[in-house]
Short mmCIF file of C-alpha atoms and ligand atoms in Angstrom, two decimals:
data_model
loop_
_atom_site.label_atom_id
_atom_site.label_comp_id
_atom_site.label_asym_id
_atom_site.label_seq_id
_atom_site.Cartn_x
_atom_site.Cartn_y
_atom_site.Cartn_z
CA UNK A 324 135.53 65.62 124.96
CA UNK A 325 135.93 63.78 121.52
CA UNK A 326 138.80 65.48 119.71
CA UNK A 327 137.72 67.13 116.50
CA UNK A 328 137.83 65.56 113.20
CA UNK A 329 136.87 61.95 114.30
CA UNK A 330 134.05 61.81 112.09
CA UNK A 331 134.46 61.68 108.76
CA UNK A 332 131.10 60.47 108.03
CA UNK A 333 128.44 61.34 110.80
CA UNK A 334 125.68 59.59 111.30
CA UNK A 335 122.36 61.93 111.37
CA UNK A 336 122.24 64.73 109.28
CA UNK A 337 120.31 66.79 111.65
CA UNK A 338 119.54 65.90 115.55
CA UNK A 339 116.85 68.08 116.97
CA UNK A 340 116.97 68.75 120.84
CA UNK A 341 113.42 69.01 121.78
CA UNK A 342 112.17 66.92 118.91
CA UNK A 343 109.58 64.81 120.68
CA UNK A 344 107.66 68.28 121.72
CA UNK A 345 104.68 70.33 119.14
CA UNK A 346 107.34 72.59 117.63
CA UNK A 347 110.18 70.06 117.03
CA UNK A 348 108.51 66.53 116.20
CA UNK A 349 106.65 68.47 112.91
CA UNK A 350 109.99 69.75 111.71
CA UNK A 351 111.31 66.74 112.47
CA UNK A 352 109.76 64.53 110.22
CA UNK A 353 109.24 67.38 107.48
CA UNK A 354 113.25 67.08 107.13
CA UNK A 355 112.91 63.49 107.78
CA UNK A 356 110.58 63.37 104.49
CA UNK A 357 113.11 65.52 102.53
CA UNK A 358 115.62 62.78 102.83
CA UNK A 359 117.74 64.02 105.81
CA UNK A 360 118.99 61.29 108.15
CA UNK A 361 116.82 63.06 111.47
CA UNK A 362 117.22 61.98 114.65
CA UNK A 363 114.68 63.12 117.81
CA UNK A 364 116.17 63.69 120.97
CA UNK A 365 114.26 64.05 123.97
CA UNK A 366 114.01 63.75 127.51
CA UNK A 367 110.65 62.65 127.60
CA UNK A 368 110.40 59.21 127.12
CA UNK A 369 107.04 58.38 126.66
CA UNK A 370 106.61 60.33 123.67
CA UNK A 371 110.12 59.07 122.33
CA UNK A 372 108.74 55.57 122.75
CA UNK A 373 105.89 56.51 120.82
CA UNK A 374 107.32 58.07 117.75
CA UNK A 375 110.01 55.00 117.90
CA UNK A 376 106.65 52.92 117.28
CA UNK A 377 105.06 55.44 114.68
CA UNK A 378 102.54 57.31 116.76
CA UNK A 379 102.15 61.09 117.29
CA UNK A 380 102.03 62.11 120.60
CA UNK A 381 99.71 64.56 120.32
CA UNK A 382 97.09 65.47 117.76
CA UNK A 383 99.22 67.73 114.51
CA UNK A 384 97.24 67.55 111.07
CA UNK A 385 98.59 65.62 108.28
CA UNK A 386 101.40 64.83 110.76
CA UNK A 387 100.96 60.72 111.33
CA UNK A 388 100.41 59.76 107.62
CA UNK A 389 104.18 61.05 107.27
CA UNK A 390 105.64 59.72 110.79
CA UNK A 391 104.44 56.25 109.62
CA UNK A 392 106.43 56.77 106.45
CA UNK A 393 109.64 58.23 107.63
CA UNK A 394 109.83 56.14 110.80
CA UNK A 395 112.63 53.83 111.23
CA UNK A 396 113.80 54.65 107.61
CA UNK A 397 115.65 58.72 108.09
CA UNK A 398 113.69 59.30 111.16
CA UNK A 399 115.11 57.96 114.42
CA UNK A 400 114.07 58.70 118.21
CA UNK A 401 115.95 58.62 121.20
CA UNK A 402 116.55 59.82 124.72
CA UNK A 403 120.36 59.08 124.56
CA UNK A 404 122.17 62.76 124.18
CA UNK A 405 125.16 60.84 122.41
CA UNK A 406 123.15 61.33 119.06
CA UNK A 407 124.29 64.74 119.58
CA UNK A 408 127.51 64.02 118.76
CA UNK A 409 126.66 61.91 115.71
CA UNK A 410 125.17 64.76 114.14
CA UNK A 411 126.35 67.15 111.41
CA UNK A 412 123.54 69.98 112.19
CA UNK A 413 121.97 70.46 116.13
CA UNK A 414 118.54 72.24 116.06
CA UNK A 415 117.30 72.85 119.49
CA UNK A 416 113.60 73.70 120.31
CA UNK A 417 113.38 72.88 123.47
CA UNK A 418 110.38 75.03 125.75
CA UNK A 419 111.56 78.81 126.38
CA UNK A 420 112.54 78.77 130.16
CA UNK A 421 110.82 81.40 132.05
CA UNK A 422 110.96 81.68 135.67
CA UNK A 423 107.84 82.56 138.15
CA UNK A 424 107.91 86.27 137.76
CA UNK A 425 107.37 85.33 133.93
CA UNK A 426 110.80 86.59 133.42
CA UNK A 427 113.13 85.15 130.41
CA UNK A 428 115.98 82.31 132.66
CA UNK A 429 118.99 82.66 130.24
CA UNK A 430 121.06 80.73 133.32
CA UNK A 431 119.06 77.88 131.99
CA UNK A 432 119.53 77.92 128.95
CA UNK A 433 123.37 78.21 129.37
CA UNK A 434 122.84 75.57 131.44
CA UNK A 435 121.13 73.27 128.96
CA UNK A 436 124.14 73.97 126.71
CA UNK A 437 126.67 73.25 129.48
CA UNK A 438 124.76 70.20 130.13
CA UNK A 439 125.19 68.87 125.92
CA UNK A 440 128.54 70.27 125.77
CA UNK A 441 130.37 67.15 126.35
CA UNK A 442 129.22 65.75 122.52
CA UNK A 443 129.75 69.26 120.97
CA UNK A 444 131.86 69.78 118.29
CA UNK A 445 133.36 72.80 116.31
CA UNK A 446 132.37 71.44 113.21
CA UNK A 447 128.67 71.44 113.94
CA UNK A 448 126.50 73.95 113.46
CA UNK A 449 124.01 74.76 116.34
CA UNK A 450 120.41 75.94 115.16
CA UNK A 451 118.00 77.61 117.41
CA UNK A 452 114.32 77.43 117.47
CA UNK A 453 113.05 78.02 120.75
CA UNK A 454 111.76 81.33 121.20
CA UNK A 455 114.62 83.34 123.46
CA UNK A 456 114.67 86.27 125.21
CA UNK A 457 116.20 89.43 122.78
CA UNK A 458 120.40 89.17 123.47
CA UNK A 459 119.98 84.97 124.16
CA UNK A 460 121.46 84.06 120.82
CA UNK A 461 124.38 86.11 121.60
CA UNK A 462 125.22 84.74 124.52
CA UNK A 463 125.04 81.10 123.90
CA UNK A 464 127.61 81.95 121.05
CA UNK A 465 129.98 83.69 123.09
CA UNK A 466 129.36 80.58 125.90
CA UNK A 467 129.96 78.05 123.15
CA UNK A 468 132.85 79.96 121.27
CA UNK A 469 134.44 80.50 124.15
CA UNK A 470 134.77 76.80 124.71
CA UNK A 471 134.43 75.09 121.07
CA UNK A 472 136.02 78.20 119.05
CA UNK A 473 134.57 77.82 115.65
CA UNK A 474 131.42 76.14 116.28
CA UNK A 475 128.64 78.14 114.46
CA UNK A 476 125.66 79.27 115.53
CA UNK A 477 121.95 80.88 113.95
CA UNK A 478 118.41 81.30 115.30
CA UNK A 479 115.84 80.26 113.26
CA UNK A 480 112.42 81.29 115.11
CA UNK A 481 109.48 78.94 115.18
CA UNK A 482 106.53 81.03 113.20
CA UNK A 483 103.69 78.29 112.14
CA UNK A 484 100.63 77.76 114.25
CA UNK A 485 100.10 74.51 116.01
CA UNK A 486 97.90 72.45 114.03
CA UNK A 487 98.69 73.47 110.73
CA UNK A 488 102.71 72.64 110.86
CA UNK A 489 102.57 70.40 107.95
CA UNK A 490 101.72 73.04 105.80
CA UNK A 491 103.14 76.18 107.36
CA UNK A 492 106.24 74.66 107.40
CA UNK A 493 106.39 74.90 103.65
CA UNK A 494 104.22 77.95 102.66
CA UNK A 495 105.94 80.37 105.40
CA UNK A 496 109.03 82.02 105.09
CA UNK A 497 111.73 80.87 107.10
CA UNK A 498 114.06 83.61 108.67
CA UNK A 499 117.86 82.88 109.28
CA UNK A 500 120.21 84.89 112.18
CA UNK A 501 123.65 84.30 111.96
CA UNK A 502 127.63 85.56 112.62
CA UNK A 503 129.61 83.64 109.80
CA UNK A 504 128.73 83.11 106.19
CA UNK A 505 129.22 79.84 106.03
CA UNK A 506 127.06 78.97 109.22
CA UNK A 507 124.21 80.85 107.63
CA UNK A 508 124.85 79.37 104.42
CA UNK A 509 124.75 75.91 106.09
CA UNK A 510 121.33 76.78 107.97
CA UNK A 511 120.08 78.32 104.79
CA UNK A 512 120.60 74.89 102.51
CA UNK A 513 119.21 72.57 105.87
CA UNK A 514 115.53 75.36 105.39
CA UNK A 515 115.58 75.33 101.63
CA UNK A 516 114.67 71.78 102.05
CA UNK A 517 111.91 72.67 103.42
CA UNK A 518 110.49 76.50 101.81
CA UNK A 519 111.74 78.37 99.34
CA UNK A 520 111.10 81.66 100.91
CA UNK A 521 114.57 82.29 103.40
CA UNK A 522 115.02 86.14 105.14
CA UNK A 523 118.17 87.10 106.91
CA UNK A 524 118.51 88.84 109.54
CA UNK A 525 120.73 90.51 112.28
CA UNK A 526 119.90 87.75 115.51
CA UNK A 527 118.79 90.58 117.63
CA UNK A 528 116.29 91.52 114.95
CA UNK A 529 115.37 88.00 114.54
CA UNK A 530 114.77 87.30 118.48
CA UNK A 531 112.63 90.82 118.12
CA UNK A 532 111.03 89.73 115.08
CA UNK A 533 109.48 86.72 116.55
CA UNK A 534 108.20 87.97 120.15
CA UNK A 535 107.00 91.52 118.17
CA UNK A 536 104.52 89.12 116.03
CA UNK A 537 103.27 87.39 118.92
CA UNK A 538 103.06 90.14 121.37
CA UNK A 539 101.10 91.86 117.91
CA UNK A 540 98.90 88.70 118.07
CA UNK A 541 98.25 89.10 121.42
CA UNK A 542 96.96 92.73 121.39
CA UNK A 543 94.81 91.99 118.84
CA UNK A 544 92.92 89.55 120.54
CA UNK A 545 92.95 91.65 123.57
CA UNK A 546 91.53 94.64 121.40
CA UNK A 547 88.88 91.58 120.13
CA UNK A 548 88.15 91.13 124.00
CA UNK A 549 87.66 94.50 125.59
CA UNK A 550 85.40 95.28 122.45
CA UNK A 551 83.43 92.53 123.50
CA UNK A 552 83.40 93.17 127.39
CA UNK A 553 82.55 96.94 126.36
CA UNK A 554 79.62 95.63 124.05
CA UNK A 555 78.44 93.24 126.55
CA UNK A 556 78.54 95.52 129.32
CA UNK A 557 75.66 97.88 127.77
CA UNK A 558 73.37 94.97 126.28
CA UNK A 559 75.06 94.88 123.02
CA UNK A 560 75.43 91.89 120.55
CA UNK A 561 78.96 91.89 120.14
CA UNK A 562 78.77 89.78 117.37
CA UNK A 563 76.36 91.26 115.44
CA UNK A 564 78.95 94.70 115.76
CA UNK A 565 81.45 92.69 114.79
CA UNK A 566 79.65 91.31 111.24
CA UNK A 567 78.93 94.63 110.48
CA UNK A 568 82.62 95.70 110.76
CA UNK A 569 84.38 93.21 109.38
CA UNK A 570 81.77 92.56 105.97
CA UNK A 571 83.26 93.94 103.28
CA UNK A 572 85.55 96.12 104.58
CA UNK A 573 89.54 95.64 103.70
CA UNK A 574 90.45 97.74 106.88
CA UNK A 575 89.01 95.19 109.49
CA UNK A 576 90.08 92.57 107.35
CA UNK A 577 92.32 90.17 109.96
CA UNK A 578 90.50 91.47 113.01
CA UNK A 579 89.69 88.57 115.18
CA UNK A 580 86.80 87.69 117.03
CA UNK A 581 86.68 87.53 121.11
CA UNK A 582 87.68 84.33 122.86
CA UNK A 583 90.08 83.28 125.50
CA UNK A 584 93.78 84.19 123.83
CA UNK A 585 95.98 81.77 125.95
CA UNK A 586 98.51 78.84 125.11
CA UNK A 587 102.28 78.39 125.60
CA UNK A 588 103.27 81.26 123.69
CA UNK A 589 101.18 84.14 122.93
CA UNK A 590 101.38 85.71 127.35
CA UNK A 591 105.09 84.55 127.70
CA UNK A 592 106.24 86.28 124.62
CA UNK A 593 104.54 89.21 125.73
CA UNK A 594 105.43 88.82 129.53
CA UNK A 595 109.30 88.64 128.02
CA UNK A 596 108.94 91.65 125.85
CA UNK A 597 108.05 93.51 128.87
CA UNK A 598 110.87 92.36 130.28
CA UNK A 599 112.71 93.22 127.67
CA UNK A 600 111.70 96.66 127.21
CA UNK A 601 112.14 97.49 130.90
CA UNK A 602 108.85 97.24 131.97
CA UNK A 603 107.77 99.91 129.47
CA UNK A 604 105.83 98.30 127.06
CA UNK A 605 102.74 99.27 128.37
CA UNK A 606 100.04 97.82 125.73
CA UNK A 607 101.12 94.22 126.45
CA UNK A 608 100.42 94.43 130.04
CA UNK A 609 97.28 96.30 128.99
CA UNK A 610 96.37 93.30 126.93
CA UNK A 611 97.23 90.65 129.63
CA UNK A 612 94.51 92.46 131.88
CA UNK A 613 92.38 92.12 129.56
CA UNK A 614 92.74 88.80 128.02
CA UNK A 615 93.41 87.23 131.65
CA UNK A 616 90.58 88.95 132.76
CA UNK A 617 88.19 87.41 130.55
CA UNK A 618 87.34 84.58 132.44
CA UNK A 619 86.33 86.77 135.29
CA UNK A 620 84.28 88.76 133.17
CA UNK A 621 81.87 85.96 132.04
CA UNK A 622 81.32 84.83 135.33
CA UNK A 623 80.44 88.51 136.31
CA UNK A 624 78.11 88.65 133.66
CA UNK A 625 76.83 85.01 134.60
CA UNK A 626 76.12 86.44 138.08
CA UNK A 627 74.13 89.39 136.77
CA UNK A 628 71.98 87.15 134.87
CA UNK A 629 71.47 83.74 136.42
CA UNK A 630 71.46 82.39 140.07
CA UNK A 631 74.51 81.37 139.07
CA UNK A 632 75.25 80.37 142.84
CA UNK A 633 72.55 77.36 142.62
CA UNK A 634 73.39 76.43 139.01
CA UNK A 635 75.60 73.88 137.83
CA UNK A 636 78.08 75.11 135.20
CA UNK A 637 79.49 72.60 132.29
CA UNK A 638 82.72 73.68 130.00
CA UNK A 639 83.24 72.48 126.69
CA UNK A 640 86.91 72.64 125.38
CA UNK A 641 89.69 72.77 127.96
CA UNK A 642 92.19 73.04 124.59
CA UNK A 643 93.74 76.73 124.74
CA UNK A 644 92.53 76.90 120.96
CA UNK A 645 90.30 74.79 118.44
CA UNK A 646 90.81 71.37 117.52
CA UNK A 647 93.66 70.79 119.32
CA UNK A 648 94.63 68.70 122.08
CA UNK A 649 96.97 70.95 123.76
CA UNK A 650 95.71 72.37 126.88
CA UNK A 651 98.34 74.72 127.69
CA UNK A 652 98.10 77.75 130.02
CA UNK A 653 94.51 77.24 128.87
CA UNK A 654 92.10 79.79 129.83
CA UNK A 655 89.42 77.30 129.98
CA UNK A 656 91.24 76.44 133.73
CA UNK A 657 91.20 79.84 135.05
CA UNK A 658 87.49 79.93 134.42
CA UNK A 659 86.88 76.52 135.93
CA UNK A 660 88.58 77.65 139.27
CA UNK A 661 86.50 80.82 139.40
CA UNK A 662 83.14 78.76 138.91
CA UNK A 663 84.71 76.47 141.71
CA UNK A 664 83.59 79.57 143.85
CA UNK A 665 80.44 81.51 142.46
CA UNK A 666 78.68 78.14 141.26
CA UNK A 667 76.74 75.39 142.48
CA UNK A 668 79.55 72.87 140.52
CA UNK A 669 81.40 72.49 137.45
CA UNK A 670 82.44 70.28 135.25
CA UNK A 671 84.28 69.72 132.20
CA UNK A 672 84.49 68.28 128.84
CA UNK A 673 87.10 68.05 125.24
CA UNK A 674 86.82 65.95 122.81
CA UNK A 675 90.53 65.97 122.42
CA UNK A 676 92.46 66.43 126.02
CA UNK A 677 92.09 63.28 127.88
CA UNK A 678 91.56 63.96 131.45
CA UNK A 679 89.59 61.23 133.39
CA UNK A 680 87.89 63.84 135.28
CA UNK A 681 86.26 65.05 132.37
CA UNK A 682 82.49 64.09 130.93
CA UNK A 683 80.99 63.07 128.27
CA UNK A 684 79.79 65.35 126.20
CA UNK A 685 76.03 64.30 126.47
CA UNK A 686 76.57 63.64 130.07
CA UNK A 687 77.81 67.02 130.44
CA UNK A 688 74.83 68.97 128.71
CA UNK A 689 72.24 66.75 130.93
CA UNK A 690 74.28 67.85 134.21
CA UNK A 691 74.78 71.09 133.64
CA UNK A 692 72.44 74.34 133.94
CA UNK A 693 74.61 76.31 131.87
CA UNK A 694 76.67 75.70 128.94
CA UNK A 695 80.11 78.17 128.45
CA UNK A 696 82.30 77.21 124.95
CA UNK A 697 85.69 77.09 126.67
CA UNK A 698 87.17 76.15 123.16
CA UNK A 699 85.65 76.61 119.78
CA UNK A 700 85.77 72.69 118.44
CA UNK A 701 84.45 72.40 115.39
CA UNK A 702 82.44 69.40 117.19
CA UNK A 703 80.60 72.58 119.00
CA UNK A 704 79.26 74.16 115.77
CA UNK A 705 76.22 71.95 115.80
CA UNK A 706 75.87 71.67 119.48
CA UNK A 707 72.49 70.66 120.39
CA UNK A 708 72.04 72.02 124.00
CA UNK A 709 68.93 70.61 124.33
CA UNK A 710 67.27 74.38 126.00
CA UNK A 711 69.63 74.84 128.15
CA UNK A 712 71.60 77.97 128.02
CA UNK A 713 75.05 78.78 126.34
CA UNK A 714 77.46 81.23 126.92
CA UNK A 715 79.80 81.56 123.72
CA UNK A 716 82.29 84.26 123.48
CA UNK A 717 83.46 82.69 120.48
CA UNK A 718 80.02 82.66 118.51
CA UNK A 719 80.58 78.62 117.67
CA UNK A 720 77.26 77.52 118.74
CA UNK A 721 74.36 78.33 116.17
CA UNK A 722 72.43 80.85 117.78
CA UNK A 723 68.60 79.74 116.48
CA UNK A 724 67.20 83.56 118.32
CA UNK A 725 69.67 85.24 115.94
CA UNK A 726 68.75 83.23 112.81
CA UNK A 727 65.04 84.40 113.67
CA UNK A 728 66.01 88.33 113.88
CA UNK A 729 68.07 88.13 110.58
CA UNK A 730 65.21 85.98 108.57
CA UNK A 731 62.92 88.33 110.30
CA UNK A 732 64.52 91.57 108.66
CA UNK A 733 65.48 89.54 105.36
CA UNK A 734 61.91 89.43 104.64
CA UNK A 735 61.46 92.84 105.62
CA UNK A 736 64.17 93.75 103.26
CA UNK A 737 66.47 95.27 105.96
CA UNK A 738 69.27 92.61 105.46
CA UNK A 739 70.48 91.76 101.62
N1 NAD B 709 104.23 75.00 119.80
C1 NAD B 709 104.33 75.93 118.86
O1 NAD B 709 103.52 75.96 117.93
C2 NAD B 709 105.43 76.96 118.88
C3 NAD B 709 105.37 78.00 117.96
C4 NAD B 709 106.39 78.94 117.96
C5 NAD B 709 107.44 78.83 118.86
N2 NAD B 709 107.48 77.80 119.75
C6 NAD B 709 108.61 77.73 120.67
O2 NAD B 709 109.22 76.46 120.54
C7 NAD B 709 109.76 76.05 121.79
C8 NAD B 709 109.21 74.68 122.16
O3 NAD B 709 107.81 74.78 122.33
P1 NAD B 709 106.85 73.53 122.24
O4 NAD B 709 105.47 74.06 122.16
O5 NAD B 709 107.33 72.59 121.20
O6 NAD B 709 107.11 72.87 123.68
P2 NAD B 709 106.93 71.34 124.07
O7 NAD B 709 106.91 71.32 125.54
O8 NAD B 709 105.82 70.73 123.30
O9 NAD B 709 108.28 70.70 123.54
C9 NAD B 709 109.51 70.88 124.15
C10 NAD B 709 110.21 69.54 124.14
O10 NAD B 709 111.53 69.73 124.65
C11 NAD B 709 111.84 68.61 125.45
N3 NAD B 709 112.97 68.98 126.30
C12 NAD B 709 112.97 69.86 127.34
N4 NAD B 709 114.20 69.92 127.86
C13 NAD B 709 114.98 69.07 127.16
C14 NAD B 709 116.34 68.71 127.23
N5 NAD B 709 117.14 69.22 128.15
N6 NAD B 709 116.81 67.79 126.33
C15 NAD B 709 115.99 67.25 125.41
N7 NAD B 709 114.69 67.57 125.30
C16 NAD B 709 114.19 68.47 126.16
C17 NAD B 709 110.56 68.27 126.16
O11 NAD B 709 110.54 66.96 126.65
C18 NAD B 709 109.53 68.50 125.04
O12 NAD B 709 109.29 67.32 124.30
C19 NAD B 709 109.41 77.15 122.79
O13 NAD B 709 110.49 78.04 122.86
C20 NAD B 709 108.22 77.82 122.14
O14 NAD B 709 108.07 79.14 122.58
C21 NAD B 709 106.48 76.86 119.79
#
């Protein structure tokens, strides 16, 4: 191991482990556009190549204008871990390792820090971003103090929504975990750069404060769901209901609407709070019934109502969420398989995840019997199915019936 106090001058300000992935390349070149010398470290080498050369690797709004700036200049990309050592500040954001039961791995993450130990220093200051399991931070400092006493440590969680990094980055407040002063202080100036707006707290409240909000997000959409299956079940509109509730009316105000709650995050942050809490935390395995179930349900419902055995079934949007090109643990999958079984055939289609399987979009609605919004693309809000019929959980698609009823009782003055 290099001996401390060989670098008087390093050569990156910041090095971010994971940096070629959807949480690390946006922070990445936010820093890199604040002036820090940023380097990208990955394993993946495609997408390194690719931000080398100025290109995103996947689809992040407002993202590529910046990249092309930054590029070359104070952003650098690499697969070689000896950037590592060349760096004053080590963010890593690399995926959270779960293992098949859906259960946190902290071996491998111990691991992973084993593995980058040989260009550690104690000068540096580690930063971490991927979302651990409650006690991780903790023991990746005693690992690391125990072997490079002095080195400091913080978690930082990841809190912005894919999609709209650019801006959350900025606008959201950014909250800091740490043991010594001066290694908060430090992770407090690198942030500042960034938003103004820095909390501090304890690390096990800060590992707790991120997997609360998105086991939180993920019972509300499972509330959403179950609402919807309940509706559905006895004939209801669903989506009328939920107009009703939600028009001006503060206390529904953030309720979502149904749809297929999936992606990298949102069921493993859950799953590990389970975990966590012993197996206890009854509401988030509540909500992964429902919310996994989902896709089940609509093909129920398509068997009650079509011969869905002799009818040809087309998806649109294999993304787990809207306008995005990440297809993720999508839920869009699990309902493909299922139709695999109880239809006549299915096929797919996204304007945005490139699959060679996939149609056309036009193709697709000429193919298909049925039509089910799998994610709600903006390209879908002016969907013309051409008569054939659509099964939207997410109420995307305009709904021409509906427009009738409500024109209907707007001229009967029962709607104002
Ligand atoms: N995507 C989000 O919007 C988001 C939001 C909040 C939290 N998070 C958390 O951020 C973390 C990363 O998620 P993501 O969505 O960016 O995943 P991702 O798969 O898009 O990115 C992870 C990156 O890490 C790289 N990587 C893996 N092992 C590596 C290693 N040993 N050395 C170098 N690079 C390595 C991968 O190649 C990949 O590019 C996870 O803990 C996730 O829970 C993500």
């Amino acid at each position: 191991m290099l001996p401390p106090g060989d670098f008087p001058l390093n050569k990156f300000d910041i090095c971010i482990i994971g940096g070629a992935g959807r949480a690390g390349l946006p922070i990445s070149i936010a820093w890199a556009a604040a002036g820090q010398r940023t380097v990208v470290c990955d394993i993946n080498e495609k997408s390194v190549a690719q931000i080398a050369n100025g290109e995103m690797p996947f689809r992040e709004a407002g993202a590529a204008d910046v990249l092309s700036e930054v590029v070359g200049r104070t952003l650098h990309a690499t697969t070689d871990p000896q950037v590592i050592a060349e760096s004053d500040v080590i963010l890593v954001v690399i995926g959270t390792p779960v293992d098949e039961f859906l259960n946190p791995s902290y071996e491998a993450m111990l691991l992973f820090f084993e593995g980058i130990l040989p260009y550690l220093r104690q000068e540096q200051l580690i930063l971490l971003r991927s979302t651990v399991f409650p006690g991780s931070t903790d023991a990746i400092r005693d690992f690391l103090h125990q072997r490079l006493p002095g080195i400091q440590v913080c978690f930082c969680p990841e809190r912005i929504a894919e999609g709209k990094a650019m801006e959350e980055l900025h606008t959201l407040p950014q909250i800091i975990a740490g043991y010594e002063e001066n290694g908060v202080r430090r992770a407090a100036q690198k942030f500042q750069l960034l938003t103004r707006d820095i909390l501090f707290l304890k690390p096990l409240e800060a590992e707790l404060a991120k997997i609360f909000t998105n086991s939180w997000r993920y019972l509300q959409f499972a509330i959403a769901n179950q609402f919807y299956m309940i509706a559905e079940e006895y004939g209801a509109d669903f989506h009328r209901i939920y107009k009703s509730m939600t028009h001006n009316y503060r206390r529904t105000a953030g309720f979502p609407g149904p749809g297929f709650a999936a992606g990298p995050c949102l069921f493993k942050d859950t799953m590990q709070l389970s975990a966590f809490a012993r197996n206890t935390f009854f509401l988030g395995h509540s909500a992964m019934l429902v919310n996994e179930g989902l896709p089940d349900f609509l093909v129920r419902e398509m068997k009650k109502k079509y011969k869905l055995r002799k009818m040809k079934v087309g998806i649109l949007g294999m993304a787990f969420k809207a306008d995005s090109d990440d297809n993720r643990q999508s839920l869009s999958y699990k309902l493909r398989k299922l139709l695999r079984i109880e239809a006549a055939g299915v096929a797919c289609s996204d304007p945005y995840v490139e699959d060679e399987a996939f149609l056309q979009l036009d193709d697709l609605i000429d193919w298909a019997d049925i039509l089910v919004i799998g994610a709600p693309h903006r390209d879908y809000r002016q969907l013309d199915s051409r008569g054939k019929e659509v099964v939207d959980i997410w109420n995307v698609v305009p709904r021409p019936a509906m427009a009738d009823a409500e024109a209907f009782a707007l001229k009967d003055g029962l709607l104002t």
